[in-house]
């Protein structure tokens, strides 16, 4: 089942999607006038993983660094701002965000029941559903703060987009595939693409996740409660952001023209079985900058 959260007359409601038509869960009647929100507008927490080896290896290679061996030893994640979750529609950004503003093409899960010390072999049963995630990133802010070995924080805390709906695992049964050798949990053969202003810039597949969501859940729940509504992202798929694409392009040619998101750009992320998540980047009407406040 595809589950949605929508707003009508300033009231948030829940619905289901049948043949692309939204039906109200309370009345089971079709809804014709609505604003689609994030499927979980106010998650109890939001973590983001680092599950695709291709992305990590390429990003490090582009900076002249060797692949870090610890990637293959354990899955990692960071906490992002669960109070800055958005769904389809406009995303308002400050001037400093436009200093190398980037998308990140990801899959996310939503936890459906409380658990603690969950073993990877049991973890898939804690997943309520899957959705698309765009982990928007202000790279200048991010790289500046991470020089101090802390973060990302301000580079990531302004907007994380999920949607357009939450797809329950039964809808994805036909796409199931085996995880990478030596790994535990369910994997899916889902094509992932991102277009900016109608031009495809990224293409990957969820099946390329090296660490499964089950393994990420195992680590996230160690000595820690997971709650219904918790959101966990996969991390960026290979080729899934301009940071990686620009780095690879410049490595191949010094004349490569780099690209970053700008005011008015339309970002469309499509994943097989999960729909299409569309956002428009909008500049806030201000010149206020924290980058200019440095001592």
Short mmCIF file of C-alpha atoms in Angstrom, two decimals:
data_model
loop_
_atom_site.label_atom_id
_atom_site.label_comp_id
_atom_site.label_asym_id
_atom_site.label_seq_id
_atom_site.Cartn_x
_atom_site.Cartn_y
_atom_site.Cartn_z
CA UNK A 1 0.00 0.00 0.00
CA UNK A 2 1.12 3.57 -0.70
CA UNK A 3 0.46 5.83 2.27
CA UNK A 4 0.41 9.63 2.10
CA UNK A 5 0.10 12.59 4.41
CA UNK A 6 -1.70 15.59 2.99
CA UNK A 7 -3.00 18.93 4.16
CA UNK A 8 -6.46 20.30 3.46
CA UNK A 9 -7.92 23.43 5.05
CA UNK A 10 -4.80 23.65 7.24
CA UNK A 11 -5.52 20.22 8.75
CA UNK A 12 -3.12 17.32 8.31
CA UNK A 13 -4.75 14.04 7.30
CA UNK A 14 -3.62 10.58 6.27
CA UNK A 15 -4.53 8.85 3.06
CA UNK A 16 -3.79 5.98 0.75
CA UNK A 17 -2.95 6.01 -2.95
CA UNK A 18 -4.96 3.81 -5.32
CA UNK A 19 -4.20 4.19 -9.03
CA UNK A 20 -2.54 7.55 -8.26
CA UNK A 21 -5.77 8.87 -6.63
CA UNK A 22 -5.60 9.82 -2.95
CA UNK A 23 -8.31 8.41 -0.65
CA UNK A 24 -8.90 9.66 2.87
CA UNK A 25 -8.18 6.89 5.41
CA UNK A 26 -11.02 8.04 7.67
CA UNK A 27 -13.80 8.35 5.09
CA UNK A 28 -12.36 6.16 2.29
CA UNK A 29 -13.50 8.90 -0.12
CA UNK A 30 -11.29 10.39 -2.84
CA UNK A 31 -9.60 13.71 -2.06
CA UNK A 32 -9.47 16.20 -4.91
CA UNK A 33 -7.95 19.31 -3.32
CA UNK A 34 -4.87 18.85 -1.20
CA UNK A 35 -1.24 19.74 -0.57
CA UNK A 36 0.99 16.68 -0.38
CA UNK A 37 3.23 16.73 2.70
CA UNK A 38 6.15 14.52 3.65
CA UNK A 39 4.73 11.04 4.44
CA UNK A 40 6.09 11.50 7.98
CA UNK A 41 6.12 15.31 8.44
CA UNK A 42 7.34 15.18 12.05
CA UNK A 43 9.50 12.08 12.53
CA UNK A 44 10.67 11.20 16.02
CA UNK A 45 14.23 11.23 14.67
CA UNK A 46 16.05 11.25 11.34
CA UNK A 47 19.27 9.35 10.72
CA UNK A 48 21.18 9.11 7.45
CA UNK A 49 23.46 6.21 6.56
CA UNK A 50 26.53 5.74 4.36
CA UNK A 51 25.65 2.48 2.61
CA UNK A 52 26.83 2.81 -1.01
CA UNK A 53 30.51 1.97 -1.42
CA UNK A 54 30.66 3.40 -4.94
CA UNK A 55 29.75 6.88 -3.73
CA UNK A 56 32.22 6.81 -0.83
CA UNK A 57 35.07 5.45 -2.97
CA UNK A 58 34.48 7.91 -5.81
CA UNK A 59 34.23 10.93 -3.51
CA UNK A 60 37.48 9.97 -1.76
CA UNK A 61 39.28 9.21 -5.04
CA UNK A 62 38.26 12.60 -6.39
CA UNK A 63 39.94 14.22 -3.37
CA UNK A 64 43.10 12.16 -3.83
CA UNK A 65 42.33 9.87 -0.90
CA UNK A 66 42.38 6.08 -0.67
CA UNK A 67 39.19 4.19 0.16
CA UNK A 68 38.83 4.02 3.93
CA UNK A 69 39.03 0.38 5.08
CA UNK A 70 36.61 0.90 7.96
CA UNK A 71 33.74 1.29 5.48
CA UNK A 72 33.65 -2.49 5.04
CA UNK A 73 33.79 -3.20 8.78
CA UNK A 74 30.60 -1.57 10.07
CA UNK A 75 27.72 0.63 8.85
CA UNK A 76 27.61 4.22 10.07
CA UNK A 77 25.06 7.04 10.16
CA UNK A 78 24.62 10.56 11.48
CA UNK A 79 21.62 12.36 12.97
CA UNK A 80 20.15 15.16 10.90
CA UNK A 81 17.47 17.71 11.80
CA UNK A 82 14.13 15.91 12.23
CA UNK A 83 12.44 19.32 12.49
CA UNK A 84 13.42 20.26 8.94
CA UNK A 85 11.57 17.55 7.02
CA UNK A 86 9.82 18.54 3.78
CA UNK A 87 7.73 16.82 1.14
CA UNK A 88 7.09 17.69 -2.52
CA UNK A 89 7.02 21.38 -3.41
CA UNK A 90 9.18 24.46 -2.83
CA UNK A 91 12.34 24.33 -0.69
CA UNK A 92 13.43 27.72 0.63
CA UNK A 93 17.17 28.25 0.94
CA UNK A 94 19.32 30.98 2.48
CA UNK A 95 22.18 32.72 0.62
CA UNK A 96 24.87 30.57 2.26
CA UNK A 97 23.04 27.41 1.20
CA UNK A 98 23.60 28.42 -2.42
CA UNK A 99 27.36 28.25 -1.88
CA UNK A 100 27.62 24.85 -3.61
CA UNK A 101 24.04 23.70 -2.99
CA UNK A 102 23.71 19.99 -3.71
CA UNK A 103 21.13 17.21 -3.92
CA UNK A 104 21.68 13.67 -2.62
CA UNK A 105 19.68 10.83 -4.18
CA UNK A 106 18.73 8.28 -1.52
CA UNK A 107 16.17 5.74 -0.34
CA UNK A 108 14.77 6.01 3.19
CA UNK A 109 12.85 3.73 5.52
CA UNK A 110 10.38 4.51 8.28
CA UNK A 111 10.42 2.39 11.43
CA UNK A 112 7.02 0.86 12.23
CA UNK A 113 7.43 -0.52 15.74
CA UNK A 114 9.57 0.11 18.79
CA UNK A 115 12.69 -1.98 19.21
CA UNK A 116 16.04 -2.11 20.98
CA UNK A 117 19.14 -4.25 20.35
CA UNK A 118 17.56 -5.53 17.13
CA UNK A 119 19.53 -8.21 15.31
CA UNK A 120 20.00 -7.73 11.56
CA UNK A 121 18.30 -11.06 10.86
CA UNK A 122 15.10 -9.70 12.46
CA UNK A 123 15.39 -6.05 11.46
CA UNK A 124 13.37 -6.04 8.23
CA UNK A 125 10.20 -6.71 10.25
CA UNK A 126 10.66 -3.29 11.90
CA UNK A 127 10.41 -1.46 8.56
CA UNK A 128 6.97 0.06 7.95
CA UNK A 129 7.79 1.33 4.48
CA UNK A 130 10.15 2.91 1.97
CA UNK A 131 10.30 6.37 0.44
CA UNK A 132 12.58 8.63 -1.60
CA UNK A 133 14.97 10.94 0.27
CA UNK A 134 16.78 14.04 -0.97
CA UNK A 135 19.41 14.97 1.63
CA UNK A 136 19.98 18.57 0.52
CA UNK A 137 23.50 19.74 1.32
CA UNK A 138 25.20 23.15 1.49
CA UNK A 139 28.72 22.00 0.67
CA UNK A 140 30.65 25.14 1.63
CA UNK A 141 29.08 25.20 5.08
CA UNK A 142 29.52 21.44 5.41
CA UNK A 143 33.20 21.34 4.45
CA UNK A 144 34.02 24.38 6.58
CA UNK A 145 32.63 22.89 9.79
CA UNK A 146 33.98 19.40 9.12
CA UNK A 147 37.53 20.78 9.11
CA UNK A 148 37.08 20.70 12.89
CA UNK A 149 36.14 16.97 12.76
CA UNK A 150 32.57 17.66 13.78
CA UNK A 151 29.44 17.63 11.73
CA UNK A 152 27.86 17.76 9.27
CA UNK A 153 25.49 20.19 10.96
CA UNK A 154 24.74 23.58 9.37
CA UNK A 155 25.56 22.10 5.99
CA UNK A 156 22.68 19.66 6.34
CA UNK A 157 20.16 20.92 8.89
CA UNK A 158 18.03 23.20 6.70
CA UNK A 159 16.11 20.66 4.59
CA UNK A 160 15.72 16.92 4.21
CA UNK A 161 13.03 15.96 1.69
CA UNK A 162 11.10 12.67 1.74
CA UNK A 163 8.16 11.47 -0.32
CA UNK A 164 6.00 11.54 -2.28
CA UNK A 165 4.50 8.68 -0.24
CA UNK A 166 5.41 5.74 1.96
CA UNK A 167 5.38 2.37 0.19
CA UNK A 168 4.84 -0.71 2.35
CA UNK A 169 7.13 -3.74 1.76
CA UNK A 170 4.39 -5.89 0.22
CA UNK A 171 4.28 -3.51 -2.78
CA UNK A 172 7.98 -4.13 -3.45
CA UNK A 173 7.92 -7.92 -3.24
CA UNK A 174 8.50 -8.31 -6.99
CA UNK A 175 11.74 -6.30 -6.78
CA UNK A 176 13.40 -8.31 -4.00
CA UNK A 177 16.96 -9.47 -4.58
CA UNK A 178 19.84 -10.87 -2.57
CA UNK A 179 22.07 -8.49 -0.59
CA UNK A 180 25.79 -8.21 -1.34
CA UNK A 181 27.85 -11.29 -0.33
CA UNK A 182 28.51 -11.38 3.39
CA UNK A 183 25.58 -9.11 4.22
CA UNK A 184 22.21 -9.75 5.88
CA UNK A 185 18.77 -8.36 5.10
CA UNK A 186 16.43 -7.57 2.23
CA UNK A 187 17.61 -5.76 -0.87
CA UNK A 188 15.59 -4.47 -3.82
CA UNK A 189 16.33 -3.98 -7.50
CA UNK A 190 15.04 -0.40 -7.79
CA UNK A 191 16.38 2.00 -10.42
CA UNK A 192 17.15 5.43 -8.95
CA UNK A 193 17.40 8.59 -11.09
CA UNK A 194 17.61 12.34 -10.56
CA UNK A 195 16.80 15.04 -13.08
CA UNK A 196 17.55 18.74 -12.70
CA UNK A 197 15.43 20.95 -14.94
CA UNK A 198 14.43 17.89 -16.96
CA UNK A 199 18.01 16.69 -17.60
CA UNK A 200 19.08 13.41 -16.03
CA UNK A 201 22.20 13.91 -13.92
CA UNK A 202 22.23 10.75 -11.79
CA UNK A 203 21.37 7.06 -12.18
CA UNK A 204 21.93 4.17 -9.79
CA UNK A 205 20.17 1.24 -8.13
CA UNK A 206 19.14 0.43 -4.59
CA UNK A 207 20.55 -3.08 -5.10
CA UNK A 208 24.01 -1.48 -5.02
CA UNK A 209 23.69 -0.78 -1.29
CA UNK A 210 26.61 -2.54 0.38
CA UNK A 211 25.17 -2.22 3.88
CA UNK A 212 21.50 -3.20 4.10
CA UNK A 213 18.88 -1.31 6.06
CA UNK A 214 18.68 -4.35 8.34
CA UNK A 215 22.35 -3.96 9.22
CA UNK A 216 21.98 -0.21 9.74
CA UNK A 217 19.01 -0.87 12.06
CA UNK A 218 21.08 -3.37 14.03
CA UNK A 219 23.77 -0.77 14.70
CA UNK A 220 21.33 2.10 15.27
CA UNK A 221 19.35 0.11 17.86
CA UNK A 222 22.35 -1.11 19.85
CA UNK A 223 21.67 0.07 23.42
CA UNK A 224 19.14 2.50 21.98
CA UNK A 225 15.39 2.48 21.36
CA UNK A 226 14.05 2.92 17.84
CA UNK A 227 10.52 4.29 17.70
CA UNK A 228 7.65 4.23 15.20
CA UNK A 229 8.14 7.16 12.87
CA UNK A 230 11.95 7.17 12.99
CA UNK A 231 13.37 7.87 9.52
CA UNK A 232 16.63 6.31 8.31
CA UNK A 233 18.24 7.21 4.97
CA UNK A 234 20.51 4.98 2.91
CA UNK A 235 23.14 7.55 2.12
CA UNK A 236 23.91 8.72 -1.39
CA UNK A 237 23.79 6.25 -4.29
CA UNK A 238 26.82 6.21 -6.61
CA UNK A 239 26.73 9.30 -8.92
CA UNK A 240 23.95 10.61 -6.66
CA UNK A 241 25.17 14.17 -6.02
CA UNK A 242 26.98 17.04 -7.73
CA UNK A 243 29.89 16.81 -5.29
CA UNK A 244 30.75 13.38 -6.67
CA UNK A 245 29.84 14.20 -10.28
CA UNK A 246 31.86 17.44 -10.30
CA UNK A 247 34.86 15.74 -8.74
CA UNK A 248 34.83 12.93 -11.28
CA UNK A 249 34.34 15.38 -14.14
CA UNK A 250 37.28 17.56 -13.07
CA UNK A 251 39.44 14.48 -12.57
CA UNK A 252 38.80 13.49 -16.18
CA UNK A 253 39.08 17.00 -17.63
CA UNK A 254 40.24 20.33 -16.15
CA UNK A 255 37.75 22.03 -18.47
CA UNK A 256 34.76 20.26 -16.95
CA UNK A 257 31.97 22.71 -16.11
CA UNK A 258 30.85 22.14 -12.53
CA UNK A 259 27.19 22.41 -11.57
CA UNK A 260 25.36 23.23 -8.33
CA UNK A 261 21.69 23.83 -7.58
CA UNK A 262 20.44 27.38 -7.98
CA UNK A 263 17.29 29.43 -7.46
CA UNK A 264 14.44 28.14 -9.61
CA UNK A 265 15.91 24.70 -10.29
CA UNK A 266 13.44 21.80 -10.40
CA UNK A 267 14.76 18.57 -8.89
CA UNK A 268 12.96 15.33 -9.79
CA UNK A 269 13.95 12.09 -8.12
CA UNK A 270 12.36 8.88 -9.36
CA UNK A 271 12.79 5.41 -7.88
CA UNK A 272 11.11 2.29 -9.24
CA UNK A 273 8.08 1.46 -7.11
CA UNK A 274 8.48 4.55 -4.91
CA UNK A 275 7.24 7.25 -7.28
CA UNK A 276 8.67 10.65 -8.19
CA UNK A 277 9.67 13.31 -5.67
CA UNK A 278 9.66 16.82 -7.17
CA UNK A 279 10.92 20.02 -5.56
CA UNK A 280 11.64 23.57 -6.68
CA UNK A 281 14.59 25.42 -5.14
CA UNK A 282 13.59 28.92 -4.00
CA UNK A 283 15.89 31.67 -2.68
CA UNK A 284 14.83 33.38 0.54
CA UNK A 285 14.42 37.15 0.15
CA UNK A 286 17.40 38.09 2.33
CA UNK A 287 21.14 38.71 2.12
CA UNK A 288 21.88 37.45 5.66
CA UNK A 289 25.04 35.31 5.74
CA UNK A 290 26.77 33.42 8.54
CA UNK A 291 29.73 32.64 6.29
CA UNK A 292 30.55 36.36 6.43
CA UNK A 293 30.57 36.31 10.24
CA UNK A 294 33.86 34.41 10.52
CA UNK A 295 36.49 36.05 12.72
#
